[in-house]
Coordinates of C-alpha atoms in Angstrom, one line a residue:
M298 CA -255.9 -6.6 -81.0
Y299 CA -252.2 -6.0 -80.7
L300 CA -250.7 -2.6 -80.9
M301 CA -247.0 -2.3 -81.8
F302 CA -244.6 0.5 -82.6
I303 CA -241.7 -0.4 -84.9
V304 CA -238.9 2.2 -85.0
F305 CA -236.3 2.4 -87.8
Y306 CA -233.3 4.5 -88.7
V307 CA -234.9 7.1 -91.1
S308 CA -233.2 9.7 -93.2
S309 CA -234.6 12.1 -95.7
S310 CA -232.7 10.6 -98.6
D311 CA -234.1 7.0 -98.3
F312 CA -237.5 7.7 -96.8
R313 CA -239.4 6.0 -99.5
R314 CA -237.3 2.9 -99.4
Q315 CA -237.7 2.7 -95.6
A316 CA -241.5 3.1 -95.9
R317 CA -241.7 0.2 -98.2
C318 CA -239.7 -1.9 -95.8
A319 CA -241.9 -0.9 -93.0
A320 CA -245.0 -2.0 -94.8
Q321 CA -243.4 -5.4 -95.6
T322 CA -242.3 -5.8 -92.0
V323 CA -245.8 -5.2 -90.7
V324 CA -247.2 -7.9 -92.9
C325 CA -244.4 -10.3 -91.8
W326 CA -244.9 -9.6 -88.1
S327 CA -248.7 -10.1 -88.4
S328 CA -248.0 -13.8 -88.9
V329 CA -245.7 -13.9 -86.0
F330 CA -248.4 -12.5 -83.7
Q331 CA -250.7 -15.3 -84.9
L332 CA -248.1 -17.7 -83.7
N333 CA -247.9 -15.9 -80.3
K334 CA -251.6 -16.6 -79.7
Q335 CA -250.8 -20.3 -80.0
R336 CA -247.5 -20.4 -78.1
P337 CA -247.3 -17.3 -75.9
A338 CA -244.5 -18.7 -73.8
L339 CA -242.1 -18.8 -76.8
A340 CA -242.7 -15.2 -77.9
A341 CA -241.7 -12.3 -75.5
W342 CA -241.7 -9.1 -77.4
W343 CA -240.8 -5.8 -76.0
V344 CA -242.9 -2.8 -77.1
M345 CA -241.3 0.6 -77.3
E346 CA -243.6 3.7 -77.4
I347 CA -242.9 7.2 -78.4
D348 CA -245.1 9.7 -76.7
G349 CA -245.5 13.3 -77.8
R350 CA -242.7 13.1 -80.5
D351 CA -242.7 13.4 -84.2
F352 CA -241.9 10.1 -85.8
L353 CA -239.6 11.5 -88.6
K354 CA -237.8 14.0 -86.3
T355 CA -237.2 11.6 -83.4
P356 CA -233.6 10.5 -82.8
S357 CA -232.9 7.0 -84.2
V358 CA -233.6 4.2 -81.7
K359 CA -232.9 0.6 -82.6
T360 CA -235.4 -2.2 -82.4
V361 CA -235.0 -4.3 -79.2
R362 CA -235.5 -7.7 -80.7
F363 CA -236.5 -9.6 -83.9
G364 CA -237.1 -13.3 -84.5
G365 CA -238.3 -16.1 -82.3
S366 CA -237.0 -17.4 -79.0
V367 CA -233.6 -19.0 -78.6
A368 CA -235.0 -22.5 -78.5
E369 CA -237.0 -21.9 -81.7
T370 CA -234.0 -20.3 -83.4
L371 CA -231.7 -23.2 -82.5
E372 CA -234.3 -25.7 -83.7
K373 CA -234.7 -23.9 -87.1
H374 CA -230.9 -23.8 -87.5
K375 CA -230.7 -27.5 -86.9
H376 CA -233.1 -28.1 -89.8
G377 CA -231.2 -25.7 -92.1
D378 CA -233.0 -22.4 -91.6
S379 CA -230.3 -20.0 -90.4
S380 CA -232.1 -16.6 -91.0
D381 CA -233.2 -16.2 -87.4
Y382 CA -229.9 -17.6 -86.2
E383 CA -227.9 -14.9 -88.1
L384 CA -230.4 -12.3 -86.9
L385 CA -229.8 -13.5 -83.3
K386 CA -226.0 -13.0 -83.6
H387 CA -226.5 -9.6 -85.2
Q388 CA -228.6 -8.4 -82.3
L389 CA -226.1 -9.7 -79.7
V390 CA -223.4 -7.5 -81.1
D391 CA -225.5 -4.3 -80.9
P392 CA -223.3 -1.7 -79.2
E393 CA -226.4 0.0 -77.7
I394 CA -227.8 -3.2 -76.1
K395 CA -229.6 -2.6 -72.9
D396 CA -229.2 -4.3 -69.5
A397 CA -232.8 -5.7 -69.7
Q398 CA -232.1 -7.1 -73.1
I399 CA -228.9 -8.9 -72.0
I400 CA -230.7 -10.4 -69.0
N401 CA -233.5 -11.6 -71.3
W402 CA -231.1 -13.2 -73.7
L403 CA -229.0 -14.9 -71.0
Q404 CA -232.0 -16.4 -69.3
E405 CA -233.1 -18.0 -72.6
F406 CA -229.5 -19.2 -73.3
R407 CA -229.3 -20.8 -69.8
S408 CA -232.5 -22.8 -70.5
S409 CA -231.1 -24.0 -73.8
V410 CA -227.5 -24.5 -72.7
T411 CA -227.6 -28.3 -73.4
H412 CA -228.2 -27.5 -77.1
L413 CA -225.3 -25.1 -77.4
T414 CA -222.9 -27.8 -78.7
K415 CA -219.7 -27.3 -80.7
D416 CA -221.8 -26.6 -83.8
H417 CA -222.8 -23.2 -82.2
E418 CA -219.2 -22.1 -81.6
Q419 CA -219.6 -18.7 -83.3
L420 CA -222.7 -18.0 -81.3
I421 CA -221.0 -18.8 -78.0
Y422 CA -218.1 -16.5 -79.0
T423 CA -220.6 -13.7 -79.7
I424 CA -222.2 -14.2 -76.2
L425 CA -218.8 -14.2 -74.5
R426 CA -218.1 -10.8 -76.1
L427 CA -221.2 -9.3 -74.6
P428 CA -220.3 -6.1 -72.5
W429 CA -221.3 -7.5 -69.2
L430 CA -218.7 -5.7 -67.0
G431 CA -219.5 -2.2 -65.8
R432 CA -223.3 -2.9 -66.0
S433 CA -225.9 -3.4 -63.3
Q434 CA -225.4 -6.1 -60.7
A435 CA -228.4 -8.0 -62.1
V436 CA -226.5 -8.3 -65.5
V437 CA -223.4 -9.5 -63.7
D438 CA -225.2 -12.1 -61.7
E439 CA -227.1 -13.4 -64.7
Y440 CA -223.9 -13.6 -66.8
L441 CA -222.0 -15.4 -64.0
A442 CA -224.9 -17.9 -63.8
F443 CA -224.7 -18.4 -67.6
L444 CA -220.9 -19.1 -67.4
G445 CA -221.5 -21.6 -64.7
N446 CA -224.1 -23.5 -66.7
L447 CA -222.1 -23.3 -69.9
V448 CA -218.8 -24.7 -68.5
S449 CA -220.7 -27.5 -66.6
A450 CA -222.8 -28.6 -69.5
Q451 CA -220.4 -27.8 -72.4
T452 CA -216.8 -28.2 -71.2
V453 CA -215.6 -27.7 -74.8
Y454 CA -216.0 -24.0 -74.2
L455 CA -213.9 -23.9 -71.0
C456 CA -210.8 -22.3 -72.7
A457 CA -213.0 -19.8 -74.5
C458 CA -214.5 -18.7 -71.2
L459 CA -211.1 -18.5 -69.5
N460 CA -209.8 -16.4 -72.4
M461 CA -212.7 -14.0 -72.0
V462 CA -212.1 -13.5 -68.3
V463 CA -208.4 -13.1 -68.6
S464 CA -208.8 -10.5 -71.4
H465 CA -210.4 -8.2 -68.9
F466 CA -207.4 -8.3 -66.5
T467 CA -206.0 -5.1 -68.2
P468 CA -207.7 -1.7 -68.7
K469 CA -209.1 -1.2 -72.1
R470 CA -207.4 1.1 -74.6
V471 CA -208.9 4.3 -76.1
T472 CA -207.7 5.3 -79.6
I473 CA -208.6 8.5 -81.2
C474 CA -208.2 8.5 -85.0
E475 CA -208.1 11.6 -87.1
G476 CA -207.5 11.4 -90.8
G477 CA -206.7 7.8 -90.7
V478 CA -203.9 8.3 -88.1
D479 CA -204.1 7.2 -84.5
I480 CA -203.2 10.2 -82.4
S481 CA -204.0 8.8 -79.0
D482 CA -203.6 5.4 -77.4
S483 CA -204.0 5.8 -73.7
D484 CA -205.4 3.8 -70.9
D485 CA -209.1 4.1 -70.3
E486 CA -209.6 5.9 -66.9
D487 CA -212.5 3.7 -65.8
E488 CA -213.6 4.4 -62.2
N489 CA -215.2 0.9 -62.1
L490 CA -212.0 -0.9 -62.9
P491 CA -211.5 -2.4 -59.4
R492 CA -215.1 -3.5 -59.4
N493 CA -214.6 -5.1 -62.8
F494 CA -211.6 -6.9 -61.6
D495 CA -213.6 -8.3 -58.7
H496 CA -216.2 -9.6 -61.0
C497 CA -213.6 -11.2 -63.2
H498 CA -212.2 -13.1 -60.2
Q499 CA -215.7 -14.1 -59.2
A500 CA -216.2 -15.5 -62.7
L501 CA -212.9 -17.4 -62.5
Q502 CA -213.7 -18.9 -59.1
L503 CA -217.1 -19.9 -60.3
I504 CA -215.6 -21.7 -63.3
I505 CA -213.0 -23.5 -61.1
R506 CA -215.8 -24.6 -58.8
Y507 CA -217.7 -26.3 -61.7
V508 CA -214.5 -27.6 -63.4
P509 CA -211.9 -28.6 -60.9
S510 CA -209.3 -29.3 -63.6
T511 CA -209.4 -25.6 -64.8
S512 CA -205.9 -24.9 -63.5
R513 CA -204.4 -27.2 -66.2
F514 CA -205.8 -25.0 -68.9
L515 CA -205.6 -21.6 -67.1
M516 CA -201.8 -21.3 -66.9
P517 CA -201.1 -21.4 -70.7
I518 CA -203.8 -18.8 -71.2
L519 CA -202.3 -16.5 -68.6
Q520 CA -198.9 -16.8 -70.3
E521 CA -200.3 -16.1 -73.7
N522 CA -202.2 -13.0 -72.5
F523 CA -199.3 -11.4 -70.6
P524 CA -198.9 -7.8 -72.0
F525 CA -195.9 -6.9 -74.0
I526 CA -193.1 -5.5 -71.8
Q527 CA -193.3 -2.2 -73.6
K528 CA -196.9 -1.6 -72.6
S529 CA -197.7 1.1 -70.1
S530 CA -196.8 0.6 -66.5
R531 CA -200.5 0.8 -65.6
T532 CA -201.4 -2.0 -67.9
L533 CA -198.6 -4.3 -66.7
E534 CA -199.3 -3.4 -63.0
C535 CA -203.0 -4.3 -63.4
Y536 CA -202.2 -7.6 -65.0
V537 CA -199.6 -8.6 -62.4
H538 CA -202.0 -7.6 -59.6
N539 CA -204.7 -9.9 -61.0
L540 CA -202.2 -12.8 -61.4
L541 CA -201.2 -12.4 -57.8
R542 CA -204.9 -12.5 -56.8
I543 CA -205.3 -15.8 -58.6
T544 CA -202.5 -17.3 -56.4
V545 CA -204.7 -16.7 -53.4
Y546 CA -207.5 -19.0 -54.5
V547 CA -205.6 -21.3 -56.9
P548 CA -202.5 -22.2 -54.9
S549 CA -201.7 -25.1 -57.1
I550 CA -200.3 -22.8 -59.8
R551 CA -198.8 -20.2 -57.5
R552 CA -195.2 -21.3 -58.3
D553 CA -195.9 -21.2 -62.0
L554 CA -197.4 -17.8 -61.8
L555 CA -194.6 -16.4 -59.7
E556 CA -192.2 -17.8 -62.3
L557 CA -194.1 -16.2 -65.1
I558 CA -194.2 -12.8 -63.4
I559 CA -190.6 -12.8 -62.3
G560 CA -189.4 -13.9 -65.7
K561 CA -191.2 -11.0 -67.3
L562 CA -190.0 -8.5 -64.8
L563 CA -186.4 -9.7 -65.2
K564 CA -186.6 -8.8 -68.8
L565 CA -187.5 -5.3 -67.8
D566 CA -184.9 -5.2 -65.1
V567 CA -181.9 -6.0 -67.3
S568 CA -183.1 -4.6 -70.6
G569 CA -180.8 -2.0 -72.1
A570 CA -177.9 -0.3 -70.6
P571 CA -178.3 1.0 -67.0
P572 CA -178.8 4.8 -66.7
N573 CA -176.0 6.9 -65.3
S574 CA -178.0 8.5 -62.6
F575 CA -181.3 8.3 -60.8
L576 CA -182.5 11.4 -62.6
N577 CA -181.9 9.8 -66.0
F578 CA -183.5 6.6 -64.8
C579 CA -186.8 8.5 -64.2
N580 CA -186.6 10.6 -67.4
V581 CA -186.2 7.7 -69.8
G582 CA -189.7 6.8 -71.0
R583 CA -189.3 3.1 -71.3
W584 CA -187.8 2.7 -67.9
R585 CA -191.1 4.0 -66.5
I586 CA -192.5 0.5 -66.4
F587 CA -189.9 -0.5 -63.9
I588 CA -192.4 0.6 -61.3
L589 CA -194.0 -2.8 -62.0
S590 CA -191.1 -4.7 -60.4
C591 CA -191.9 -3.0 -57.1
T592 CA -195.4 -4.4 -57.0
L593 CA -194.0 -7.9 -56.4
I594 CA -192.5 -6.9 -53.1
F595 CA -195.5 -5.4 -51.6
L596 CA -198.2 -7.6 -53.1
C597 CA -196.4 -10.5 -51.3
I598 CA -198.2 -9.2 -48.2
V599 CA -201.5 -10.3 -49.8
L600 CA -200.2 -13.9 -49.7
S601 CA -198.7 -13.8 -46.2
R602 CA -200.8 -11.3 -44.2
V603 CA -204.6 -11.4 -43.8
S604 CA -206.3 -8.7 -41.8
G605 CA -203.0 -7.4 -40.5
S606 CA -202.1 -10.8 -38.9
F607 CA -199.0 -12.8 -39.8
H608 CA -199.5 -16.3 -41.1
A609 CA -196.3 -18.3 -40.6
E610 CA -197.2 -21.4 -42.6
R611 CA -198.5 -19.4 -45.5
T612 CA -195.3 -17.3 -45.5
K613 CA -193.2 -20.4 -45.5
E614 CA -195.0 -21.8 -48.5
L615 CA -194.5 -18.5 -50.3
Y616 CA -190.8 -18.5 -49.4
R617 CA -190.4 -22.0 -50.8
D618 CA -192.1 -21.1 -54.0
L619 CA -190.0 -17.9 -54.4
L620 CA -186.8 -19.7 -53.6
T621 CA -187.5 -22.2 -56.4
V622 CA -188.1 -19.3 -58.8
F623 CA -184.9 -17.6 -57.4
D624 CA -182.8 -20.6 -58.3
K625 CA -184.3 -21.0 -61.7
L626 CA -184.5 -17.3 -62.8
I627 CA -183.1 -14.7 -60.5
L628 CA -179.7 -16.3 -59.5
P629 CA -178.6 -17.0 -63.1
T630 CA -179.6 -13.4 -64.2
H631 CA -176.7 -11.0 -64.0
A632 CA -177.0 -7.4 -62.8
S633 CA -180.7 -7.3 -62.0
C634 CA -181.6 -4.3 -59.9
H635 CA -185.0 -4.7 -58.3
V636 CA -186.7 -8.1 -58.7
Q637 CA -184.5 -9.8 -56.1
Y638 CA -185.8 -7.5 -53.4
T639 CA -188.9 -9.7 -53.4
L640 CA -186.9 -12.2 -51.3
F641 CA -185.1 -9.5 -49.4
Y642 CA -188.5 -8.0 -48.2
L643 CA -190.0 -11.4 -47.5
C644 CA -187.0 -12.5 -45.4
S645 CA -187.5 -9.4 -43.2
F646 CA -190.7 -10.9 -41.9
K647 CA -189.0 -13.6 -39.8
P648 CA -185.4 -14.2 -38.8
A649 CA -185.8 -17.8 -39.6
L650 CA -186.5 -17.0 -43.2
A651 CA -183.3 -14.9 -43.5
E652 CA -181.2 -17.7 -42.0
A653 CA -182.8 -20.2 -44.3
F654 CA -181.9 -18.0 -47.3
L655 CA -178.3 -17.6 -46.1
D656 CA -178.0 -21.3 -45.7
H657 CA -179.4 -21.9 -49.2
L658 CA -176.8 -19.5 -50.7
W659 CA -174.0 -21.1 -48.7
K660 CA -174.9 -24.6 -50.0
I661 CA -174.8 -23.3 -53.5
L662 CA -171.4 -21.7 -53.0
Q663 CA -169.7 -24.7 -51.5
N664 CA -171.2 -27.2 -54.0
P665 CA -168.4 -28.1 -56.5
S666 CA -170.8 -29.8 -58.8
L667 CA -172.6 -26.6 -59.7
P668 CA -171.4 -24.3 -62.5
A669 CA -168.8 -21.7 -61.3
V670 CA -171.0 -18.8 -62.5
L671 CA -173.8 -19.8 -60.2
R672 CA -171.5 -20.3 -57.3
Q673 CA -170.0 -16.8 -57.9
A674 CA -173.5 -15.3 -58.1
A675 CA -174.4 -17.1 -54.8
A676 CA -171.3 -15.5 -53.1
G677 CA -172.3 -12.1 -54.4
Y678 CA -175.8 -12.5 -53.0
L679 CA -174.4 -13.9 -49.7
G680 CA -172.1 -11.0 -49.2
S681 CA -174.6 -8.3 -50.2
F682 CA -177.3 -9.8 -48.0
L683 CA -175.0 -10.0 -45.0
A684 CA -173.9 -6.4 -45.5
R685 CA -177.2 -4.7 -46.3
A686 CA -179.9 -6.5 -44.3
K687 CA -180.4 -4.7 -41.0
F688 CA -182.7 -7.5 -39.7
I689 CA -179.9 -10.1 -39.7
P690 CA -178.6 -10.3 -36.1
L691 CA -174.9 -9.9 -35.5
S692 CA -174.5 -13.5 -34.3
T693 CA -175.7 -14.7 -37.7
V694 CA -173.2 -12.3 -39.4
R695 CA -170.4 -13.8 -37.3
A696 CA -171.5 -17.4 -38.1
C697 CA -171.5 -16.7 -41.8
L698 CA -168.1 -15.0 -41.7
D699 CA -166.7 -18.0 -39.9
L700 CA -168.1 -20.3 -42.5
L701 CA -166.7 -18.2 -45.4
S702 CA -163.3 -17.7 -43.9
S703 CA -163.0 -21.4 -43.0
W704 CA -163.9 -22.4 -46.6
I705 CA -161.4 -19.8 -48.0
H706 CA -158.6 -21.1 -45.8
Q707 CA -159.3 -24.7 -46.8
Y708 CA -159.2 -23.6 -50.5
I709 CA -155.9 -21.9 -50.0
Y710 CA -154.4 -24.9 -48.2
S711 CA -155.6 -27.2 -51.0
Q712 CA -154.0 -25.1 -53.6
D713 CA -150.7 -24.8 -51.7
S714 CA -150.5 -28.5 -51.0
C715 CA -150.9 -29.5 -54.6
G716 CA -147.2 -28.8 -55.3
K717 CA -147.9 -26.7 -58.4
Q718 CA -147.3 -23.0 -59.0
V719 CA -150.6 -21.2 -58.3
C720 CA -151.4 -18.2 -60.4
C721 CA -154.1 -15.5 -60.2
D722 CA -156.7 -16.9 -62.6
V723 CA -160.3 -15.8 -62.4
S724 CA -161.5 -18.5 -64.7
L725 CA -160.1 -21.2 -62.4
H726 CA -160.7 -19.7 -59.0
G727 CA -163.8 -17.6 -59.5
P728 CA -165.8 -18.9 -56.5
F729 CA -162.7 -18.3 -54.3
Y730 CA -162.3 -14.7 -55.3
T731 CA -166.0 -13.9 -55.0
S732 CA -166.0 -15.4 -51.5
C733 CA -163.0 -13.3 -50.5
Q734 CA -164.8 -10.2 -51.8
A735 CA -168.0 -11.2 -49.9
V736 CA -165.9 -11.3 -46.7
F737 CA -164.3 -7.9 -47.4
Y738 CA -167.6 -6.4 -48.3
T739 CA -169.3 -7.6 -45.2
I740 CA -166.5 -6.4 -42.9
I741 CA -166.7 -2.9 -44.5
F742 CA -170.3 -2.6 -43.6
R743 CA -170.4 -4.5 -40.4
H744 CA -167.1 -3.7 -38.7
R745 CA -168.6 -1.0 -36.5
A746 CA -171.3 -3.4 -35.2
L747 CA -168.6 -6.0 -34.6
L748 CA -166.4 -3.6 -32.6
E749 CA -168.8 -1.1 -30.9
A750 CA -170.1 -3.4 -28.2
N751 CA -166.7 -4.6 -27.0
M752 CA -163.7 -3.3 -28.9
K753 CA -161.3 -5.9 -27.4
K754 CA -163.5 -8.9 -28.2
G755 CA -164.3 -7.4 -31.6
L756 CA -160.7 -7.1 -32.5
E757 CA -160.0 -10.6 -31.3
Y758 CA -162.7 -11.9 -33.5
L759 CA -161.4 -10.1 -36.6
Q760 CA -157.9 -11.4 -35.9
S761 CA -159.3 -14.9 -35.5
L762 CA -160.5 -14.8 -39.1
N763 CA -156.8 -14.8 -40.1
L764 CA -157.3 -12.2 -42.9
E765 CA -153.6 -11.7 -43.3
Q766 CA -153.1 -15.2 -44.7
V767 CA -156.0 -14.5 -47.1
V768 CA -154.6 -11.3 -48.6
M769 CA -151.0 -12.6 -48.8
C770 CA -151.7 -16.0 -50.4
Q771 CA -150.4 -16.7 -53.9
L772 CA -153.9 -16.4 -55.3
N773 CA -153.7 -12.7 -54.4
P774 CA -157.4 -11.8 -54.0
L775 CA -156.7 -8.1 -53.6
R776 CA -155.6 -8.0 -57.3
V777 CA -159.0 -9.4 -58.5
C778 CA -161.5 -7.7 -56.1
L779 CA -163.0 -4.4 -57.0
P780 CA -160.6 -1.4 -56.3
S781 CA -163.3 0.3 -54.2
I782 CA -163.7 -2.6 -51.9
T783 CA -160.0 -3.3 -51.8
N784 CA -159.1 0.3 -50.8
M785 CA -161.9 0.6 -48.2
F786 CA -161.0 -2.8 -46.7
A787 CA -157.4 -1.8 -46.5
A788 CA -158.2 1.5 -44.8
I789 CA -160.4 -0.2 -42.2
T790 CA -158.1 -3.1 -41.4
R791 CA -155.1 -0.7 -41.2
K792 CA -156.9 1.6 -38.8
Y793 CA -157.6 -1.3 -36.4
Q794 CA -154.2 -3.0 -37.2
V795 CA -155.8 -6.2 -38.2
V796 CA -154.0 -6.6 -41.5
F797 CA -151.8 -4.4 -43.7
C798 CA -152.7 -4.5 -47.4
Y799 CA -151.1 -1.4 -48.9
T800 CA -147.8 -3.1 -49.8
I801 CA -149.7 -5.8 -51.8
I802 CA -152.0 -3.1 -53.4
E803 CA -149.0 -1.1 -54.5
R804 CA -147.3 -4.2 -56.0
N805 CA -150.5 -5.1 -57.8
N806 CA -150.7 -1.6 -59.2
R807 CA -147.2 -1.8 -60.6
C808 CA -147.9 -5.1 -62.2
V809 CA -151.1 -3.9 -63.9
L810 CA -150.1 -0.7 -65.6
P811 CA -152.8 1.0 -67.8
V812 CA -152.3 0.5 -71.5
V813 CA -152.7 3.8 -73.4
R814 CA -152.5 2.3 -76.9
S815 CA -152.1 -1.2 -78.1
S816 CA -148.9 -2.2 -80.0
A817 CA -151.0 -3.1 -83.0
G818 CA -152.4 0.5 -83.1
G819 CA -156.0 1.4 -82.9
D820 CA -158.1 2.9 -80.1
C821 CA -157.1 3.2 -76.5
V822 CA -157.3 0.2 -74.2
T823 CA -158.2 0.6 -70.6
T824 CA -157.4 -1.8 -67.7
N825 CA -160.2 -4.1 -66.6
T826 CA -160.9 -3.1 -63.0
N827 CA -163.6 -5.6 -62.5
P828 CA -162.4 -9.0 -63.7
L829 CA -165.1 -10.8 -61.6
D830 CA -167.8 -8.8 -63.3
S831 CA -169.1 -8.2 -59.8
F832 CA -172.5 -6.8 -58.9
F833 CA -174.1 -6.5 -55.5
P834 CA -177.8 -7.4 -55.8
F835 CA -179.0 -5.6 -52.6
D836 CA -177.4 -2.3 -53.1
P837 CA -179.8 0.6 -52.6
Y838 CA -183.2 0.5 -54.3
L839 CA -183.5 3.0 -57.1
L840 CA -187.2 3.6 -57.1
K841 CA -188.2 6.4 -54.7
R842 CA -191.8 5.2 -54.8
Y843 CA -191.0 2.3 -52.5
T844 CA -187.7 3.3 -50.9
H845 CA -189.5 4.4 -47.7
C846 CA -190.8 0.8 -47.2
L847 CA -187.3 -0.7 -47.4
I848 CA -185.4 1.9 -45.4
Y849 CA -186.1 0.2 -42.2
F850 CA -184.6 -3.1 -43.4
H851 CA -181.6 -1.8 -45.5
L852 CA -178.2 -0.8 -44.3
F853 CA -176.8 2.3 -46.1
W854 CA -173.2 3.4 -46.2
F855 CA -172.5 6.6 -44.5
T856 CA -169.3 8.6 -44.9
Y857 CA -168.2 10.9 -42.2
S858 CA -166.9 14.3 -43.0
A859 CA -163.2 15.1 -42.8
G860 CA -163.8 17.0 -39.6
S861 CA -165.6 14.3 -37.7
K862 CA -164.1 13.6 -34.3
E863 CA -165.0 10.0 -34.4
D864 CA -163.0 9.2 -37.5
E865 CA -160.0 11.5 -37.5
D866 CA -157.6 8.7 -38.6
D867 CA -155.7 10.2 -41.5
F868 CA -155.2 7.0 -43.5
L869 CA -158.9 6.0 -43.1
C870 CA -160.1 9.4 -44.1
G871 CA -157.7 9.5 -46.9
E872 CA -158.9 6.2 -48.3
T873 CA -162.6 6.7 -47.7
P874 CA -164.3 8.3 -50.6
Q875 CA -165.6 11.7 -49.8
A876 CA -169.1 12.4 -51.0
E877 CA -171.8 14.9 -50.1
G878 CA -173.8 12.3 -48.2
I879 CA -174.5 8.7 -48.9
V880 CA -172.5 6.4 -51.0
G881 CA -175.3 4.0 -51.7
L882 CA -173.9 1.4 -54.1
T883 CA -170.7 -0.5 -54.3
P884 CA -169.3 -0.3 -57.8
N885 CA -170.4 -3.0 -60.1
S886 CA -169.5 -4.2 -63.6
Y887 CA -170.7 -0.9 -65.1
D888 CA -168.6 1.4 -63.0
S889 CA -165.5 0.6 -61.0
N890 CA -165.2 4.0 -59.3
F891 CA -166.4 4.8 -55.8
H892 CA -169.5 6.6 -57.1
S893 CA -171.7 4.2 -58.8
P894 CA -175.0 4.8 -60.7
S895 CA -177.2 4.2 -57.7
S896 CA -175.3 6.4 -55.4
L897 CA -177.6 9.3 -56.2
G898 CA -180.6 7.1 -55.7
S899 CA -180.2 6.7 -52.0
P900 CA -182.7 8.3 -49.6
P901 CA -182.0 11.7 -48.3
N902 CA -179.5 12.2 -45.5
T903 CA -182.2 13.0 -43.0
L904 CA -183.4 9.4 -43.2
Q905 CA -180.0 7.8 -42.8
R906 CA -177.9 6.9 -39.8
P907 CA -174.3 5.7 -39.6
F908 CA -173.9 2.0 -39.1

C-alpha cells in the first residue's frame, strides 16, 4: 500500500474549497499509482512528509511534481492531450524549484531530446529560463550536459541557447516598488558573479564544441545584447569583460568584437561637451561610466600575456586587429579622450610595435588619395605619439622628424614652383599645417633629450631641419598653428638661436585683430585661435584610477619656476606659461589657452620628472 502526503496552500477563508479539491486529487492520483505498478520506470514521485507539525498551521510548501514523465507528456501532447504538457511548463517556472527537482527534470529532458522539435519551442524557452546559475555544481553540470545534447540534436535552438548565455553577461537588476513607483534600480551585489560568468563561458565553449559554426550566429547576438551606454559603469564593465574573454577562445571574431567594444566606447568618449576640469569630470553622474573605457587598455593583457609571460605572436595578432579598428573607428573620430590609449599601451610592450604604429601613421599622412581630414588626424596622432611616448627611443624621434621635415620642405617647394600666389588657406593645405604643428609639438617636448647628450650635435641636428624656411614660407604655418604651441616653439628656438619667430608672430597678430562686434550688429565675435580644430590624442589621461599604470610610459610637460637656475633665460621664462606644477595638455579645439581642461588631471608633482 502506498502512503503519500499531498500539501496545498491553505487559508482559513477557502478551507472548504481546498478540502474538496484534495478529495478529488486523491481519487485522481489513485489511478496514477495503479499505472505505476505496471510501468514503475516512467513514474518517479517524490514524497514529502511533515513530522510533528499541524497540517493547517504549517507554512505553505508547494508540491514537487504532478503529471507523468517527460516522455509520456510529449507523447500525449503529440496526440492532442495538452493537460500534462501545460502542467509541466507550469512546474518549470516555479520560483521555489529545488536543485534536486531541476536535476530530475533535466535528466528526463536529455533522454527525450530527440523529440524536442520546433513544435516544442515554448517548452524549450521555459527550460532555458531555469535558474541554473548560482546553484550547486551538480545542477550546473547537468544543465551544461542538457545544452550540449540540445544544440547537437536540435540545432534550431542554437540562437535561443546563445541568447540565454549572453543574457547572463551582466549582473541582474533589483527593483524595489512602493505604491506602484520604482524607488530603486541598482545592481545586484552577488558574490557568486565571477563564478556565474565562468559557468556562462563554459556553456558557450561547450556549444561551440558541438556546433563549430556558432561564431556566425554569436556576433549578432552580442551586438544586440550590448547594454545601453547610459547603464551603470558596473553593468558595462561586466559585459565588456565577458566579450574580451570570448576573444580568447573564439579568435575568429576577435576583430569584430574589438570593433563593437571600441565603437560603443567612442560614443561614451565623445558624448556631450567636455568638462572644464577634472573635478567636474568626476562629479557629473553620466561621465562615471567613462571608467569603462579604461578596461580596454588593461584587459589587453589577457590577450597578450599568459602567466606573466609575453607572447610576441599573440601580441602581433592583437596589434593588427586593433590597428584595423583604429583605421575604421578611432582615427576618424575627433577629440576622443581615452579609447586611443589602447594602442598607446599596447605599443609600450615592444619597440617594434611603436615603430610599426608610427610607420602606419606616416603612410596615411603622405597618401594624397586619402581624405584630408584623415591625413590631418594622422599627423595629430603622429606628433602626439612622438612627443608623449617615453618608450620611443630618441633615434626613432629623429628619424620621424627627418621624414616630416623632408615632406614639409618638398610641399613648400611644390607650392613655390607652381608660379601662383600662395595664400594661407587651411582648407587647401590642412595636412601641411598639421604636419608643421606636429614638428613644433615634438620639438617642444623632446628638445631637452635632443640637446642634453651633446649640445653641439643637438644644435646641428635642429639646424639641419631648416626650420627657418618652414616658418618664413608663404604658407605661414605660425599663423595657423595653435597660439600655445607657436609661443612655446618660438621661445625654445630663440633660446638656442635656431630660428627667430617673433617678427612673424607679431605681424600675424596685427593681421588678425579681434572683432569686438560685427558690422551688422549682434553679439560679439571672437577670433578663431584654432583654425585646424587641433587636438592631441595622447595628452594626459584624465582618469586617476589608471593613471598610475600609464605614468611610466607617458611624457608630461614640466614648467620650471621663475627662480630655476637651469632656465633663467628671460625670453624663455617670459613665454613659458607659469603654472603651479604640471601643464598636462596642449590646448585643443575647446580651449586655445595654455591651461587646458586636462591640465588639472595630471598626476601629482611628486610623480613627475622634467623631460
